[in-house]
Every structure is written in structure tokens, then in C-alpha cells.
Short mmCIF file of C-alpha atoms and ligand atoms in Angstrom, two decimals:
data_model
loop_
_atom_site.label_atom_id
_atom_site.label_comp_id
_atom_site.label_asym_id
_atom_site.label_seq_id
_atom_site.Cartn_x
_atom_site.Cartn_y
_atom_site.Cartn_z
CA UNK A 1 -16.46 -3.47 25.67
CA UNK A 2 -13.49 -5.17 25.46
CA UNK A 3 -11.21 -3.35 24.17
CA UNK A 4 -10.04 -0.81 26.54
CA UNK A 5 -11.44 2.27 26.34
CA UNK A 6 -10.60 5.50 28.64
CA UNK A 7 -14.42 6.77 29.06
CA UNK A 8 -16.52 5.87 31.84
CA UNK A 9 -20.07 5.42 31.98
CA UNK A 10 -22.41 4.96 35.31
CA UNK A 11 -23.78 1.93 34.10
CA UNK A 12 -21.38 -0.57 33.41
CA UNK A 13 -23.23 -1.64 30.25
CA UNK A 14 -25.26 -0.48 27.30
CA UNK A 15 -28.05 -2.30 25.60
CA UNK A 16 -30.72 -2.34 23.28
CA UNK A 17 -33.22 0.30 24.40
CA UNK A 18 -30.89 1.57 26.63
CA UNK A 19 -31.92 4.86 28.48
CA UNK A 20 -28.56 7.17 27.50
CA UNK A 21 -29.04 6.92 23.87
CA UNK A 22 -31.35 6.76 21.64
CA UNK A 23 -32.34 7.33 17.60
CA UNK A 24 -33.68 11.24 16.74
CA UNK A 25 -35.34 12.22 13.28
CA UNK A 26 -33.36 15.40 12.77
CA UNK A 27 -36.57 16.62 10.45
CA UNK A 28 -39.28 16.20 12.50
CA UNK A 29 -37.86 15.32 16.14
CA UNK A 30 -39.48 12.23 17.13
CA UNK A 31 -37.67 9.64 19.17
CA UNK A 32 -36.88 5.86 18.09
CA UNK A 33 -35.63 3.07 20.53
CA UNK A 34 -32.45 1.87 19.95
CA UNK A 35 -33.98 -1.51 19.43
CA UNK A 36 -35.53 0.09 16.05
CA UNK A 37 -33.88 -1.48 13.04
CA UNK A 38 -33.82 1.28 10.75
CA UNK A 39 -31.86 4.13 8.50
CA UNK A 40 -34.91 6.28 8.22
CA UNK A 41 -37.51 7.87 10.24
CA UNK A 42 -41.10 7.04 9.34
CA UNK A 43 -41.18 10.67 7.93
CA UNK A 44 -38.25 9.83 6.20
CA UNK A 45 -35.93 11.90 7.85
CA UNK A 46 -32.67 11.55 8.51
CA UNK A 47 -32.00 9.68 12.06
CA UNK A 48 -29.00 10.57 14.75
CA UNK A 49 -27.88 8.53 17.57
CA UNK A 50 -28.08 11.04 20.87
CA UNK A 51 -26.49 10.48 24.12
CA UNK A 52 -26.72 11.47 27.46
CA UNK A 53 -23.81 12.91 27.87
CA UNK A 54 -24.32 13.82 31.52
CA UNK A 55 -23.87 9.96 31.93
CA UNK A 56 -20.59 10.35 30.57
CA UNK A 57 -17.06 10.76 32.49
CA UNK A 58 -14.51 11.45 30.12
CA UNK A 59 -10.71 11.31 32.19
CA UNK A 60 -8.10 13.50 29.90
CA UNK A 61 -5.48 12.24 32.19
CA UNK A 62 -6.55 8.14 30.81
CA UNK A 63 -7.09 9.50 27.10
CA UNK A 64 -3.88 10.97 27.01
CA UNK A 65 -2.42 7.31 27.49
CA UNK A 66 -4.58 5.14 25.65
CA UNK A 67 -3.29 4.78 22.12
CA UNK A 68 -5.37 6.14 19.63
CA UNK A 69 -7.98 3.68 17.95
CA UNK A 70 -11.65 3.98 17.07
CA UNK A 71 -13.00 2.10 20.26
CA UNK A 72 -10.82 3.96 22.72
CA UNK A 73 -13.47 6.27 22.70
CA UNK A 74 -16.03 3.35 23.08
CA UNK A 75 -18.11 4.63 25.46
CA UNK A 76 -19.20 7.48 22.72
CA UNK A 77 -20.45 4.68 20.80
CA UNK A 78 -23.32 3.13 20.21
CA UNK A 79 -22.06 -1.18 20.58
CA UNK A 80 -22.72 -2.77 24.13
CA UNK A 81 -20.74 -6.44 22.92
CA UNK A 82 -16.94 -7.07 21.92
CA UNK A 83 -16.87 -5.04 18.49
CA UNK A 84 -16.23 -6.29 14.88
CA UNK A 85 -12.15 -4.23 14.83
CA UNK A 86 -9.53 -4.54 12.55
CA UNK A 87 -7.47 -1.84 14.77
CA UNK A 88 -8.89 0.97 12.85
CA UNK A 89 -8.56 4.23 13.52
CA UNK A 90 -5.07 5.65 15.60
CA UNK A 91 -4.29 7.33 11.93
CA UNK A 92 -1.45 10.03 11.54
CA UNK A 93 -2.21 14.10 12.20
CA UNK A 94 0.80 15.34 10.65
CA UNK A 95 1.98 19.40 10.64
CA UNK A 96 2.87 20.23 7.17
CA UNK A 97 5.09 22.89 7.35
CA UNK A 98 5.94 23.38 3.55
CA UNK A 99 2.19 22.81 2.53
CA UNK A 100 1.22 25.43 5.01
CA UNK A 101 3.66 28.63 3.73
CA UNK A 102 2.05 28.04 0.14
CA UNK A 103 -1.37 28.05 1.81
CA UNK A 104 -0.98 31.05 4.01
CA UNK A 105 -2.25 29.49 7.24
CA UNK A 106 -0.47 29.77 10.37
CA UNK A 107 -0.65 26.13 11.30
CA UNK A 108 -1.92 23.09 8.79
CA UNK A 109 -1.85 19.64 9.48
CA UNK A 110 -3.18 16.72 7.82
CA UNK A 111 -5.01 13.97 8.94
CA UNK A 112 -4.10 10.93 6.84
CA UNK A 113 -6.98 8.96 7.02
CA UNK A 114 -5.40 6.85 4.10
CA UNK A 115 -3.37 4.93 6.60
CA UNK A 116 -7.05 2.82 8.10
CA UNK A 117 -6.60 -0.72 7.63
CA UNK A 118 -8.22 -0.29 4.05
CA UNK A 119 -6.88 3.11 3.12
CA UNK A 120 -9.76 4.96 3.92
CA UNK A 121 -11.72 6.38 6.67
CA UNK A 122 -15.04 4.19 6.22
CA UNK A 123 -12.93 1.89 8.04
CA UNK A 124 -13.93 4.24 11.35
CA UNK A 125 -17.76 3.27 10.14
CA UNK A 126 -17.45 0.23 9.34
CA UNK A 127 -16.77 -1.31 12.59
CA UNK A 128 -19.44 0.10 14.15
CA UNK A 129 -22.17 -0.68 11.35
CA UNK A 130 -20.95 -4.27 10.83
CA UNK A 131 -20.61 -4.55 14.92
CA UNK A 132 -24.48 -3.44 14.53
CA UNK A 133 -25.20 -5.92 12.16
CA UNK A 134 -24.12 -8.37 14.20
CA UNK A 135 -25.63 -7.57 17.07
CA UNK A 136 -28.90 -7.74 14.99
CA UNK A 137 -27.98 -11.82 14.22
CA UNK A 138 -28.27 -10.07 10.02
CA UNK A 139 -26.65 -12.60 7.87
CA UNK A 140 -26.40 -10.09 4.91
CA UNK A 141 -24.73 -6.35 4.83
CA UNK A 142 -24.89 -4.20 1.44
CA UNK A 143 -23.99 -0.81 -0.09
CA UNK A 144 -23.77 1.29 -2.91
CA UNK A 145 -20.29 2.51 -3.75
CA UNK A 146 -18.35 4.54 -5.41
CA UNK A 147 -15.30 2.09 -4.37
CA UNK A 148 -14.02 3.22 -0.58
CA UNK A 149 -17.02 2.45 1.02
CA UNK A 150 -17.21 -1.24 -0.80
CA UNK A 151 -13.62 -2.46 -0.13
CA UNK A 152 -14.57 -1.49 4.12
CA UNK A 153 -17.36 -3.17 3.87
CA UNK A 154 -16.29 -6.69 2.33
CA UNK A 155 -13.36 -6.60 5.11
CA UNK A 156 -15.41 -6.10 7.84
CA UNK A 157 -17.85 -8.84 6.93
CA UNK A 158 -14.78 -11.30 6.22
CA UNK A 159 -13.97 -10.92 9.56
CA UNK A 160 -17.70 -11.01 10.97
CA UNK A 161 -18.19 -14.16 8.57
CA UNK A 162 -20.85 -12.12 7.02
CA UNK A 163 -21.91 -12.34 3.19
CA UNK A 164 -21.51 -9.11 1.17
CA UNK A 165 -23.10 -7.42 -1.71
CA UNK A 166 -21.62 -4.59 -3.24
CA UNK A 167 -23.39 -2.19 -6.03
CA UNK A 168 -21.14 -0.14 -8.09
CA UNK A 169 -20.95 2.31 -10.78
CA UNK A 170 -19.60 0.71 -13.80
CA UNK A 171 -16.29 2.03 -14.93
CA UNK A 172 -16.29 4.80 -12.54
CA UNK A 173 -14.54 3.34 -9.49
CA UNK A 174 -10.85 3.03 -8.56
CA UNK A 175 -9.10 -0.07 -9.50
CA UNK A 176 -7.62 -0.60 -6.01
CA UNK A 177 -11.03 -0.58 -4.52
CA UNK A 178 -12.70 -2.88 -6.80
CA UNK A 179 -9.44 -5.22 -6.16
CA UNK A 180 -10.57 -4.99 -2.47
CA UNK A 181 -13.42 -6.11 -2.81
CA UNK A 182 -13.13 -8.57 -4.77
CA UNK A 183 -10.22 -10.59 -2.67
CA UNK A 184 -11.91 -10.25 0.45
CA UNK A 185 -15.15 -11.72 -0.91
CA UNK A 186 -18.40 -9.31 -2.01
CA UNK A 187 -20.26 -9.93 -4.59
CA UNK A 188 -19.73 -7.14 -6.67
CA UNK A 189 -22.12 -6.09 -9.41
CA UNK A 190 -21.23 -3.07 -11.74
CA UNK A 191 -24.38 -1.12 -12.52
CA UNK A 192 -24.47 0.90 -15.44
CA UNK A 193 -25.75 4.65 -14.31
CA UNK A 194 -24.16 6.56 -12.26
CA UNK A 195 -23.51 5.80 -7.70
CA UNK A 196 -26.92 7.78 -6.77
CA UNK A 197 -28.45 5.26 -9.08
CA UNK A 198 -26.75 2.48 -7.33
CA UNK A 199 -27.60 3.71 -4.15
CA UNK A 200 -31.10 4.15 -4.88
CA UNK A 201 -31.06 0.60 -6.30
CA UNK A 202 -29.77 -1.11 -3.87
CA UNK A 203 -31.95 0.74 -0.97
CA UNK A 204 -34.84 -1.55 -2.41
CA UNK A 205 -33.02 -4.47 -2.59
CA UNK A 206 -32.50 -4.04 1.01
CA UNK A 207 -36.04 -3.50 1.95
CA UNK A 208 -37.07 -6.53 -0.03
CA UNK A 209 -34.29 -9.39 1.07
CA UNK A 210 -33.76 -7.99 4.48
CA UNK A 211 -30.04 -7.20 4.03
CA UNK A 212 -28.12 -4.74 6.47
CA UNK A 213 -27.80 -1.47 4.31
CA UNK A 214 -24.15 -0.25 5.59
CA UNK A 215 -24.17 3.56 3.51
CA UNK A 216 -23.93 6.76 5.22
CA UNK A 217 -27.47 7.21 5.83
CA UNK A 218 -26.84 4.69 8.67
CA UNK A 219 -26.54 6.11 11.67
CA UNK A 220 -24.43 4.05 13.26
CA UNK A 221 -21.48 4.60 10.80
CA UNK A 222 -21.60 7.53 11.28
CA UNK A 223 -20.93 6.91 14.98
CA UNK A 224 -18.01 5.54 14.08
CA UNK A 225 -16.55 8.11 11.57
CA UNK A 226 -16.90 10.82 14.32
CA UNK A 227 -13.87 9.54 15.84
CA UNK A 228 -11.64 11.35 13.36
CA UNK A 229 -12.91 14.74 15.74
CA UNK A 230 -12.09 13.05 19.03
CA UNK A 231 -8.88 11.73 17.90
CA UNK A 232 -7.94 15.25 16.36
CA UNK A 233 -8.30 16.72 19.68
CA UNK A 234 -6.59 14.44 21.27
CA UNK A 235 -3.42 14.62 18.77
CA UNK A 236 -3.32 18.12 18.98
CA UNK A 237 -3.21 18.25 22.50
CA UNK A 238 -0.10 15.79 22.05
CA UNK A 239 1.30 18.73 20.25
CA UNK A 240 0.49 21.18 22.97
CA UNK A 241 -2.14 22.81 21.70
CA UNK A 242 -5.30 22.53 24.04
CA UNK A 243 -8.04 23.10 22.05
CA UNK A 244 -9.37 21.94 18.84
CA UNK A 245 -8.46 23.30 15.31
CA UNK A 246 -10.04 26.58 14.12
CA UNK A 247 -11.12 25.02 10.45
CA UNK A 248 -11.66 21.14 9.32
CA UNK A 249 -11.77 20.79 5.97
CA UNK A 250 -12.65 17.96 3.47
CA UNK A 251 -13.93 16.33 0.65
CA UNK A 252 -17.62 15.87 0.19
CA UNK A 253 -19.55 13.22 -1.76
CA UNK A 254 -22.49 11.31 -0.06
CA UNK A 255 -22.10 14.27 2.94
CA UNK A 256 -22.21 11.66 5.40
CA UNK A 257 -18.24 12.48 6.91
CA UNK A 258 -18.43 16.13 7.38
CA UNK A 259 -21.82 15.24 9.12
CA UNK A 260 -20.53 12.49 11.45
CA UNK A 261 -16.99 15.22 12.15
CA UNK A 262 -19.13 17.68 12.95
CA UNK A 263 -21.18 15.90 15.50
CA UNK A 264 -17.83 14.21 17.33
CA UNK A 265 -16.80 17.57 17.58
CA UNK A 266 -20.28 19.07 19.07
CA UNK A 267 -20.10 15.92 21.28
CA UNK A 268 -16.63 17.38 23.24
CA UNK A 269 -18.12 20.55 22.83
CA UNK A 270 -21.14 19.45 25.33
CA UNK A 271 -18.99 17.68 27.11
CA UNK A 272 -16.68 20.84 28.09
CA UNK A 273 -13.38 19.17 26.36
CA UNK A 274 -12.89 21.84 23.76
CA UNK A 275 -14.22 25.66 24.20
CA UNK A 276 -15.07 26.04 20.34
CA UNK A 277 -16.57 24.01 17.25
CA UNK A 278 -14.34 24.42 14.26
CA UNK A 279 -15.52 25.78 11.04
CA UNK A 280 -16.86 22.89 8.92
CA UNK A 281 -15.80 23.53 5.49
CA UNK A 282 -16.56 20.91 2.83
CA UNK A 283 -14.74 20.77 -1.04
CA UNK A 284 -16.66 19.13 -3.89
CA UNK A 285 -15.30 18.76 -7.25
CA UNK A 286 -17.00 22.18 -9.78
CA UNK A 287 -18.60 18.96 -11.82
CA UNK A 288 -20.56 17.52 -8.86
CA UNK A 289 -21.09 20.23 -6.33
CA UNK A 290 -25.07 20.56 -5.48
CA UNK A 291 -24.05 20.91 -1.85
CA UNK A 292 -21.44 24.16 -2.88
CA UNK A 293 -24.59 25.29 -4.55
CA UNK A 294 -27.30 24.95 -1.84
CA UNK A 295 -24.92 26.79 0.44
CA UNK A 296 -23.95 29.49 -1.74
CA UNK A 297 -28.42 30.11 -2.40
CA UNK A 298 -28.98 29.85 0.89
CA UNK A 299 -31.42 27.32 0.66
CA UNK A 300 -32.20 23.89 3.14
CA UNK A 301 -32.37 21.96 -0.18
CA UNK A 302 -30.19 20.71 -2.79
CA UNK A 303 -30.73 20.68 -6.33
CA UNK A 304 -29.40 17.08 -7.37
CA UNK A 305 -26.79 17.46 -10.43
CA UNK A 306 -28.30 14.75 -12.69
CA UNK A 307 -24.71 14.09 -14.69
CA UNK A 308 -22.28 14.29 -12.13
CA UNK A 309 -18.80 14.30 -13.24
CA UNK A 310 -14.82 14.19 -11.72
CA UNK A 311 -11.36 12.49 -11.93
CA UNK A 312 -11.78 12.56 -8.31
CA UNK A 313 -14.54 9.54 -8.87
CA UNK A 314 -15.01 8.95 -5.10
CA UNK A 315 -17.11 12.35 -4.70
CA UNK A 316 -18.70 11.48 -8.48
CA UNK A 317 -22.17 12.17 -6.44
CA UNK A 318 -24.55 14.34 -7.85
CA UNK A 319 -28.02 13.80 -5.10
CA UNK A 320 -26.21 13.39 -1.70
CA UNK A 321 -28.27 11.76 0.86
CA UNK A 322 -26.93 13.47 3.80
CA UNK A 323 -27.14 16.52 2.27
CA UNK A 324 -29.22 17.99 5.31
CA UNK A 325 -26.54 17.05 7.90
CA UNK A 326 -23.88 18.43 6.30
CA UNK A 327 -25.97 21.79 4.77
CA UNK A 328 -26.79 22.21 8.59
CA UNK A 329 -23.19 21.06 9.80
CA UNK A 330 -21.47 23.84 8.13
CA UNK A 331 -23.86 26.46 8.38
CA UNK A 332 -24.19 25.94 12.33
CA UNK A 333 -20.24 25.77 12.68
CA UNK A 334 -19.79 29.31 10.46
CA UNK A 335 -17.88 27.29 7.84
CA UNK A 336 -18.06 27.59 4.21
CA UNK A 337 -18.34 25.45 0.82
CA UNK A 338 -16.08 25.73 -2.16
CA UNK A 339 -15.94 24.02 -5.56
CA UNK A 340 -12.57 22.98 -7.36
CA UNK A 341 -11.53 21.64 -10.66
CA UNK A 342 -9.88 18.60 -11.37
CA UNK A 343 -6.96 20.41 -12.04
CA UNK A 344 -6.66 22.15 -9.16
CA UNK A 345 -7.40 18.77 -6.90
CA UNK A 346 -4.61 17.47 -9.02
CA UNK A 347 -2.34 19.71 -8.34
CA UNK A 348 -2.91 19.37 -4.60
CA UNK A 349 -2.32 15.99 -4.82
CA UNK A 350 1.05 16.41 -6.60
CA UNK A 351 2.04 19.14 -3.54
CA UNK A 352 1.06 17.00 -0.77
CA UNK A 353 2.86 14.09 -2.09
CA UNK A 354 6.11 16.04 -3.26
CA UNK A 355 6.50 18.75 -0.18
CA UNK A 356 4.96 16.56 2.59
CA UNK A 357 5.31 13.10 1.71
CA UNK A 358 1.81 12.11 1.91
CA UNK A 359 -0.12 9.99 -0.76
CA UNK A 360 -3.43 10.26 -1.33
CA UNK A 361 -6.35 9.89 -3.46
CA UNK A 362 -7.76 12.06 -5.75
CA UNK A 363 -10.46 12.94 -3.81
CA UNK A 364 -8.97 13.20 -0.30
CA UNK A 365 -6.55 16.39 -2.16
CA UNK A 366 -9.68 18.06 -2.52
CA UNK A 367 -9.12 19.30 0.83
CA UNK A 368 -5.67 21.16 0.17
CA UNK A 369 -7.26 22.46 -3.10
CA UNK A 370 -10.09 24.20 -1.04
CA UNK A 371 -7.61 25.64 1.44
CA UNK A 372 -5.71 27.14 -1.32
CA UNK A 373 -8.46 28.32 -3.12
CA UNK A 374 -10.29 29.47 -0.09
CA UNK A 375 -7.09 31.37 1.40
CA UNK A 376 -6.18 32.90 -1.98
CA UNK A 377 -9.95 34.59 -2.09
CA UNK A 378 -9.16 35.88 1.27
CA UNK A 379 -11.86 33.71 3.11
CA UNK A 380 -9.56 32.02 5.61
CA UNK A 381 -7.83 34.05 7.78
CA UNK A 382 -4.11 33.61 8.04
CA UNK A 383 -4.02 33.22 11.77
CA UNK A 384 -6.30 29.97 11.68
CA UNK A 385 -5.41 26.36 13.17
CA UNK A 386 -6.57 24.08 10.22
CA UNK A 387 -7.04 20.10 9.45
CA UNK A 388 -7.07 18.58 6.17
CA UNK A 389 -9.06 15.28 6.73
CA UNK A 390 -6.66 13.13 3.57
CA UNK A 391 -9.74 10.69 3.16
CA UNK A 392 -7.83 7.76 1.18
CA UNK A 393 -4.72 6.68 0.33
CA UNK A 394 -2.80 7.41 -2.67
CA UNK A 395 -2.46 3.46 -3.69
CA UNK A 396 -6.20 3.45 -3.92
CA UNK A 397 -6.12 4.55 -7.55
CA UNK A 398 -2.95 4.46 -9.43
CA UNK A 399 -4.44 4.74 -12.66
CA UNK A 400 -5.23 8.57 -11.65
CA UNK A 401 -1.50 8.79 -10.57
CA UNK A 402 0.15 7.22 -14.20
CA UNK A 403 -2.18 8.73 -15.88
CA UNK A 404 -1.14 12.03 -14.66
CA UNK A 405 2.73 11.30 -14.13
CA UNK A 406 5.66 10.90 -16.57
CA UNK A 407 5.81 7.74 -17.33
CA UNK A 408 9.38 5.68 -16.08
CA UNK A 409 12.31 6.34 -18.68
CA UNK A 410 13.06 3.13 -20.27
CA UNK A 411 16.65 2.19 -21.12
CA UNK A 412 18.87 -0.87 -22.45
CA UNK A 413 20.75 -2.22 -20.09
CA UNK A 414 24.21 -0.95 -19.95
CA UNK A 415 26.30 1.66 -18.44
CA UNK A 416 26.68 4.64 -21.69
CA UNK A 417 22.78 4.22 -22.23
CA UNK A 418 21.98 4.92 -18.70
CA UNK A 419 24.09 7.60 -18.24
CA UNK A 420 22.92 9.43 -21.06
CA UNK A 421 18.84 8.99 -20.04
CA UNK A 422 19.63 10.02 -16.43
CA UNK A 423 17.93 13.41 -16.51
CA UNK A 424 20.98 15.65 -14.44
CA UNK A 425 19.55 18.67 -14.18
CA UNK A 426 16.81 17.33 -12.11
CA UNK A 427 18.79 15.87 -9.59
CA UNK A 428 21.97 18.39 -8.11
N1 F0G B 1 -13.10 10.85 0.18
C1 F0G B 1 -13.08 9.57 -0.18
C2 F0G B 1 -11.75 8.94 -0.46
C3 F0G B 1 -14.28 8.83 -0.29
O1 F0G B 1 -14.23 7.55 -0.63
C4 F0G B 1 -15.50 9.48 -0.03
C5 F0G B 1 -16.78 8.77 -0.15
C6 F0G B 1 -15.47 10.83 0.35
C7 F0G B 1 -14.25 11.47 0.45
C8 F0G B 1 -16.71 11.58 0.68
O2 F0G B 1 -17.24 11.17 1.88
O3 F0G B 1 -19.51 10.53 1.12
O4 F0G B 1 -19.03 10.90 3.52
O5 F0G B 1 -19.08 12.81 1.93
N2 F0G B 1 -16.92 7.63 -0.65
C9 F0G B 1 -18.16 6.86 -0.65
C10 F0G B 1 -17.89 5.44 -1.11
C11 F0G B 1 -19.28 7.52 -1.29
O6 F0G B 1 -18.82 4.78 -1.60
O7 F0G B 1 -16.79 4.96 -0.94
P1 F0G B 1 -18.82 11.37 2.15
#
């Protein structure tokens, strides 16, 4: 590892097959080498990279002077060479004061995952799946998007000199993201259904050409999206608060996030760095919300919503593949799942922009809905500690934003005119 990292491990190196880690079928247990190229288990479970974390040293003093990026914590992850980076990762956890009065929690702070080198936190995953890749000498990486997930993607494989294909679903994706794309160099085919579709689609083409699938359902981008837990602890403590946050909370499409935040915080748990796991709570908009559902039956399964449908198109998912994970992240962590309307995720978008300066996406404002919604029902308790993972930046889709704002006053150029369009009362 090249970059420096403040974890220590007995062995100076890791590598394929390596004894402290290895690939677990989280349905039916078995064990996979490292070595094993695959997403699935041969049951067709979902697979988990597990460590050994008694071969781990982790030195708070060091971490509390390394500057936050996704391979300080390098040791935690699953890459032996000198990683694929972009400097991802090291993103703002802001305390939003304002935001937190009209929530009713104690303490709320945002984590502004918008500010990755993309705008979004697949960035954290990326470099660790296309840093996989190439380890595996693959020549092709691929995914199914609903637009975040795409634009990470074609970046990381510019700068790997990898070829790209991208699968998305047409008309349904952010305009920023598809730009993205685009300029850095994917090929980019619109499909016309709907991202499970896509996703299904493009899990054949993989199998058939050989190409690296980079979606959620592999395991080691996941690796690298559990960073936003061990980076949270760490900026907390920077605010003197030793321990981690009561609640996390955020947006759930493909439920591979909350999985992958949930197991970086389990990992410090095991290690003895924080004394509790928070509560995992994940939002999904009321039009695509079989994971709200599942957890409000109390059943292992979801029931995949066919037509899924929301302004906030990055969580337009109706047949999440993670769904396990995540079902089994928030149940184990004593969290909860809510539903909220566009409206409502609008709203929150318009509140953390105007009272706390921070621009996001659609989707990521899901969060701040949930915590509203959730605190108003009386489910959170006022006395909690929570995070708002902001998933993506507010410059991601500015058709959402014009859409939904009054447009710019136009006036003639001169003095009388302008004076009389100025709107006053809006501004002493
Ligand atoms: N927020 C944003 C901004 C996203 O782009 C996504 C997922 C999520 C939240 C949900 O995360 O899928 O891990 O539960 N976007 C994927 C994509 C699906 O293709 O960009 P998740």
C-alpha cells in the first residue's frame, strides 16, 4: 500500500488467498478464497469479504493525524498493490445546527458525500472494485446504473486505462451523470425498461464477454463504501465526541450502502473502537419502497415493486439486490425503515440547501425527509446523536432543481427596469 495508511497489520502484505480475509456466502456460510473471481456464491448468495481482525492493530493516536481519505484505512481493505485513487473519500461531516431544531434531535450532522471526486459516494467503491479489476489483469469493467454509479465507474477506468460499458435506464437518469460518463469515456447504452432491468441485463452480458461487473453486489465495493463509518468516527471524535453516532440514516436504492455502513461500523465495533453500533435506518421514496415494506411485514424477503417510480430517480429501484444485507443490517442494529414522498424529499432538499448550505441530490435529501418524518411520529428520540449520509451532490441533477425553483427574473437592461423587478420585500 502506498498510500499511507495508519493501520498495521502483522504481515507486511496481503495477497490473493491470503489467510486474514477471505469471501463468506452470507446465505449458506461457505467459504471462498480470495483468489475466487466472483459476485455470487454458487448458491447464489450474497458474498462478504471477512477479516481477521485479531491481525489488525489499529493506533487512534496515527488515525487522528492522517487526513481523512478512503485508503487511510487501507489495511481494512481488501487491495495488496498501489490502488486505482482519485483522493476519494476525506468528505465533510458537518453539524447542522438550524436543520437539527426543526428536526428535534439533539445533535445532527451531515455527511456530504456529494463532495467525492464525482459527487457521489460510489467514488469510496469504486477504487476498490476497479483496484480489483486490475489486479485481476480484466480489460473490461461494467454496470447497470441509475446514473451515480456510471459516472464513478467511467472515471475510475480512465484512470486505470480500462474500457467501460455502462447500461442505463432510458430517460430516467440525471443529466449530470450521463454528462459524466460520457466525457470520461463509457460506452453508454440507454435501455428502455426500467434500472433492475438493466441490471439484470447486463449481469449476462458479463457472464458471457468476461467483463468486470462493478454493481453493489460486488463485494469489494462495498469494501470501499464502508469507509463512510470509519471516517464518521473518526470526525466525530475531532469534535470531541468519542463514540459513534446513535442513528445513520440514508437513502436506499440497490441496498448495497446501508449494507457496506453497517459492516464498517460492526468492523470498529469488533475491533473495540466504538462501544455501540448505531441504528441503521434506511429512507426509500413511498413509489419504490419494497425494502420499507419487507421490514414493516417482518419478513426475510422482499416483494419486488414491478413499476417503480420517484423524482428522486437514483433510488428508482423496485427489486434491490442487496436487499438481504440491508433487511439484516437494520434489523440487527435496532434501526427502522420509512417511506417518503417526493414532496417531502423535496422539501428536505430545499431546507438543507437554504438553512445549512448544503446541495444535494434528490435522493441524498431523502435522509433529512426520514428524520423529520421519523421524529415527528415520535420514533426517534430527541436525545439521539444522528448522521445524514447526503449521498450526491446537488449539481448532479439540475433539471430536478429548475424544475422545482422560480425561474431567474428577466429584465431589460437599465437602471428604472431593474429597480422595479428587484423583489424588496424578500431581501431587508
Ligand atoms: N443516493 C444516491 C445519490 C445514489 O446514486 C444511490 C444509488 C443511492 C443513494 C442508493 O444507494 O443503491 O447503495 O442503496 N445509486 C446507484 C447508481 C443505484 O446506479 O448510481 P444504494
Amino acid at each position: 500500500m502506498q498510500l499511507q495508511s495508519s493501520l498495521s497489520r502483522d504481515s507486511e502484505s496481503l495477497s490473493e488467498g491470503d489467510e486474514h480475509m477471505h469471501l463468506e456466502c452470507i446465505s449458506c456460510g461457505k467459504k471462498h478464497d480470495l483468489a475466487t473471481v466472483m459476485n455470487t456464491c454458487s448458491c447464489d448468495g450474497l458474498l462478504e469479504i471477512k477479516y481477521d481482525l485479531s491481525e489488525i492493530h489499529f493506533k487512534l493516536e496515527e488515525r487522528a493525524t492522517v487526513a481523512p481519505h478512503v485508503w487511510k484505512y487501507g489495511d481494512l481493505l481488501p487491495i495488496s498493490g498501489v490502488p486505482i485513487s482519485l483522493m476519494e473519500g476525506g468528505t465533510p461531516l458537518y453539524r447542522c445546527k438550524r436543520l437539527e431544531e426543526q428536526c428535534g434531535v439533539k445533535e445532527l450532522y451531515v455527511k456530504h458525500e456529494g463532495m467525492n471526486p464525482t459527487g457521489s459516494f460510489k467514488d469510496r467503491g469504486m477504487t476498490v472494485g476497479v483496484s480489483r479489476a486490475v489486479e485481476l489483469g480484466i480489460k473490461t469493467v461494467a454496470c447497470a446504473s441509475t446514473g451515480n454509479t456510471s459516472a464513478s465507474m467511467a472515471i475510475y477506468a480512465a484512470k486505470a486505462g480500462l474500457a467501460a460499458l455502462v447500461l442505463l435506464p432510458s430517460g430516467h437518469v440525471a443529466l449530470g451523470k450521463v454528462a459524466q460518463a460520457l466525457m470520461h469515456g463509457a460506452q453508454v447504452l440507454a435501455v428502455k425498461g426500467n434500472f433492475d432491468d438493466a441490471l439484470a441485463l447486463i449481469q449476462k452480458v458479463c457472464s458471457e464477454q468476461g467483463f468486470y461487473l462493478l454493481n453493489s453486489v460486488n463485494p469489494y465495493r462495498l469494501e470501499g463504501q464502508k469507509t463512510i463509518a470509519f471516517e464518521t468516527v473518526d470526525q466525530l471524535n475531532a469534535y470531541g465526541k468519542e463514540k459513534a453516532p446513535d442513528r445513520v440514516i440514508l437513502p436506499v436504492g440497490n441496498a448495497g450502502n446501508i449494507s457496506a455502513i453497517y459492516k464498517g461500523y460492526k468492523e470498529f465495533y469488533e475491533l473495540g473502537l466504538i462501544e455501540r453500533i448505531p441504528m441503521m435506518t434506511g429512507i426509500q421514496a413511498s413509489g419504490s419502497a419494497p425494502i420499507v415494506h419487507a421490514f414493516e411485514r417482518g419478513t426475510a424477503e422482499i416483494e419486488p415493486v414491478t413499476e417503480p417510480e420517484t423524482i428522486a430517480t437514483a433510488i428508482r429501484i423496485g427489486n434491490p439486490i442487496n436487499a438481504p444485507k440491508a433487511l439484516e443490517a437494520i434489523r440487527k442494529s435496532n434501526g427502522l425503515a420509512e417511506r417518503v414522498t417526493d414532496e417531502e424529499i423535496l422539501q428536505a432538499q430545499k431546507d438543507l440547501a437554504r438553512l445549512e448550505g448544503i446541495g444535494v441530490e434528490p435522493a441524498s435529501a431523502a435522509s433529512v425527509a426520514g428524520l423529520r418524518k421519523l421524529s415527528a411520529k415520535g420514533a426517534i428520540d430527541g436525545d439521539e446523536t444522528v448522521v445524514c449520509v447526503a449521498t450526491g451532490h446537488l449539481l448532479k441533477d439540475p433539471e430536478t432543481v429548475i424544475r422545482s425553483s422560480r425561474p431567474p427574473i428577466e429584465v431589460p437592461a437599465d437602471f428604472k427596469s431593474l429597480c422595479e423587478a428587484i423583489l424588496l420585500r424578500e431581501l431587508h
